[in-house]
mmCIF file of N, CA and C in Angstrom:
data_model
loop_
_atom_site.group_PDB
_atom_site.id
_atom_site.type_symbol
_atom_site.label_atom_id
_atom_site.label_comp_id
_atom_site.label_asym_id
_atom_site.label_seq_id
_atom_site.Cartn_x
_atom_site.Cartn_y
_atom_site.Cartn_z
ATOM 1 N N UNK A 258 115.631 99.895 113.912
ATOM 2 C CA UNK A 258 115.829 101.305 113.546
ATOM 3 C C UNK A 258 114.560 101.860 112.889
ATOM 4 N N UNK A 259 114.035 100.869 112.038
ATOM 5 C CA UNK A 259 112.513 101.379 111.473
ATOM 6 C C UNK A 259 111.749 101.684 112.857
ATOM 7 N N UNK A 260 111.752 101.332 113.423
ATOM 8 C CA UNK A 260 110.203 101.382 114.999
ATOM 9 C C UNK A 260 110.675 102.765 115.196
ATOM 10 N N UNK A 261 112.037 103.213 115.667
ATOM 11 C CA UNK A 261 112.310 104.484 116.267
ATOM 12 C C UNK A 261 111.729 105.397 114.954
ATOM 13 N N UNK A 262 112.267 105.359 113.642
ATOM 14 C CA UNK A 262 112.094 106.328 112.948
ATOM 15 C C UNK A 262 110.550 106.497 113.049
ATOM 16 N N UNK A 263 109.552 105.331 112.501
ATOM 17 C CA UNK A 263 108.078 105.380 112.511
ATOM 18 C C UNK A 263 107.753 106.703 114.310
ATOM 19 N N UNK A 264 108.323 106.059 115.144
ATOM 20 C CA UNK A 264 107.953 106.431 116.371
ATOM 21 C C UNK A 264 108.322 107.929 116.779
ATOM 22 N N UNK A 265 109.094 108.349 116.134
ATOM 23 C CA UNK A 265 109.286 109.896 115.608
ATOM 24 C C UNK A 265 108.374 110.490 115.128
ATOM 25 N N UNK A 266 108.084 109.879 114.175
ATOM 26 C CA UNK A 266 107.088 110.453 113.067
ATOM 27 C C UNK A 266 106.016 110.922 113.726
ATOM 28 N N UNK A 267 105.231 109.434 114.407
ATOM 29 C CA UNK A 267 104.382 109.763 115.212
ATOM 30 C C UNK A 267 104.045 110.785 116.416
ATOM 31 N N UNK A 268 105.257 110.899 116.716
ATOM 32 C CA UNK A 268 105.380 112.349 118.329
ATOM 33 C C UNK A 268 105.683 113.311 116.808
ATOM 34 N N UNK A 269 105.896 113.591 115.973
ATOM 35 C CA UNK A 269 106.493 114.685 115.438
ATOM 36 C C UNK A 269 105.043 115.017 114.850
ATOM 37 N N UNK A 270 104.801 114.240 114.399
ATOM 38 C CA UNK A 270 102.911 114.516 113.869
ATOM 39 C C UNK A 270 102.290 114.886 114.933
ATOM 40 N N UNK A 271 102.112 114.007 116.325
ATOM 41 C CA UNK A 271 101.555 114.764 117.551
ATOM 42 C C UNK A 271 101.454 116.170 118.312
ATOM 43 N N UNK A 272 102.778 116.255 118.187
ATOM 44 C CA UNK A 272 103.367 117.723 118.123
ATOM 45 C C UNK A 272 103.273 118.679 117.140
ATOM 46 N N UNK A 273 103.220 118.587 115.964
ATOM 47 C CA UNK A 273 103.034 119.440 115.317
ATOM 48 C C UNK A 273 101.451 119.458 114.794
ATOM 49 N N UNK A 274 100.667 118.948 115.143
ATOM 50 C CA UNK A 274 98.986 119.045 115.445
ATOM 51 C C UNK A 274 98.807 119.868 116.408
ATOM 52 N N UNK A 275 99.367 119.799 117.581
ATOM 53 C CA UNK A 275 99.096 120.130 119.258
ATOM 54 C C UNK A 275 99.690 121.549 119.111
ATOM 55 N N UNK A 276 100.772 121.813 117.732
ATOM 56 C CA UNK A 276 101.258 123.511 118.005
ATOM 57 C C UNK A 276 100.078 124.180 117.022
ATOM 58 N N UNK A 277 99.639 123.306 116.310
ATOM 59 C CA UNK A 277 98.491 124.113 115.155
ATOM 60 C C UNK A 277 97.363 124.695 115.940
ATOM 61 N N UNK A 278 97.398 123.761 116.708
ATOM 62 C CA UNK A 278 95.630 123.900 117.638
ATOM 63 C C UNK A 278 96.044 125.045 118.266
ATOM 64 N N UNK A 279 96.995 124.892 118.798
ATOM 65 C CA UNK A 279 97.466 125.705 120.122
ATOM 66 C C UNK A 279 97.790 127.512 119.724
ATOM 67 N N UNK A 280 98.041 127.299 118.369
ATOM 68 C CA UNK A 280 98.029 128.801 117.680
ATOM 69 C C UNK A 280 96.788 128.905 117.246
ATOM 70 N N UNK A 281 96.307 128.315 116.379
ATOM 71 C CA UNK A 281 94.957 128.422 116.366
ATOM 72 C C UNK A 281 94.096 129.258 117.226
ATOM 73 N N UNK A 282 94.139 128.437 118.200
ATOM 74 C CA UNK A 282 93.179 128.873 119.449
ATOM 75 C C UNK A 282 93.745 130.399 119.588
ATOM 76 N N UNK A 283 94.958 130.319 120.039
ATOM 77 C CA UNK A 283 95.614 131.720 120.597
ATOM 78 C C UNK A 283 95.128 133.023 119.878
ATOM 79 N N UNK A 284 95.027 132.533 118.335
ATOM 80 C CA UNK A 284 94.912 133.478 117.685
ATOM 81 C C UNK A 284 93.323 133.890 117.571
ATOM 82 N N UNK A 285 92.268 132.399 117.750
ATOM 83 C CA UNK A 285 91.258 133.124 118.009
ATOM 84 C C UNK A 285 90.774 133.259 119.489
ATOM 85 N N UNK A 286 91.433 133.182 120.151
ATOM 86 C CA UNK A 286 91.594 133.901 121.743
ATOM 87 C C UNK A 286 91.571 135.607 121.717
ATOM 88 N N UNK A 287 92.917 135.623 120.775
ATOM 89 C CA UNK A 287 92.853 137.183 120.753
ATOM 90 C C UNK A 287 92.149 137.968 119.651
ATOM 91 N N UNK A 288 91.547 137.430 118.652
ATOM 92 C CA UNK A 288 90.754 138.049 117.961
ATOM 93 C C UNK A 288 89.373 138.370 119.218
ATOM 94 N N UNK A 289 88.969 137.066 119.910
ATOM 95 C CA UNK A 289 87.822 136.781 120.370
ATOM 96 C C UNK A 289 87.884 137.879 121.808
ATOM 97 N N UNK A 290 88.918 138.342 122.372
ATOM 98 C CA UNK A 290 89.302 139.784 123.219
ATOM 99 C C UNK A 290 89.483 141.031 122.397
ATOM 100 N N UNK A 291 89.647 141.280 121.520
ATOM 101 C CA UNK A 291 89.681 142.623 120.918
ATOM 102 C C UNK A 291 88.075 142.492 120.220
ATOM 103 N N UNK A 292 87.582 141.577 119.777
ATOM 104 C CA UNK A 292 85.710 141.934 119.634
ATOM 105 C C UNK A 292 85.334 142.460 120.890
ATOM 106 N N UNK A 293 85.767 141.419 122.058
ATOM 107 C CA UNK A 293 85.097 141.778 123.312
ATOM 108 C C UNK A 293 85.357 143.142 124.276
ATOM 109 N N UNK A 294 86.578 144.085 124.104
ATOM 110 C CA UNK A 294 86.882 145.102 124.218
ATOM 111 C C UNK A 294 86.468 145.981 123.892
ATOM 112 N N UNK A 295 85.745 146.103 122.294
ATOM 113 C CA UNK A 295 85.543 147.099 121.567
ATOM 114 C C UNK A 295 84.064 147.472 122.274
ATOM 115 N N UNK A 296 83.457 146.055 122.161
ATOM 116 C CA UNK A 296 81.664 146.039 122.189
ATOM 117 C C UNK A 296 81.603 146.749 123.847
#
């Protein structure tokens, strides 16, 4: 039962890295189109 819980952890840490980046980016995606619009 410990391996599954550890092994959670691990996809749950994976995943919740992979949604940070992934907003991250998005958000400087769209900052990085409204500079490029204006200019």
């Amino acid at each position: 039962m410990q391996f599954y819980s550890v092994k959670m952890k691990e996809v749950g840490n994976r995943f919740f890295s992979f949604l940070l980046m992934h907003s991250f980016l998005s958000h400087f995606g769209i900052l990085h189109g409204e500079k490029k619009r204006r200019s």
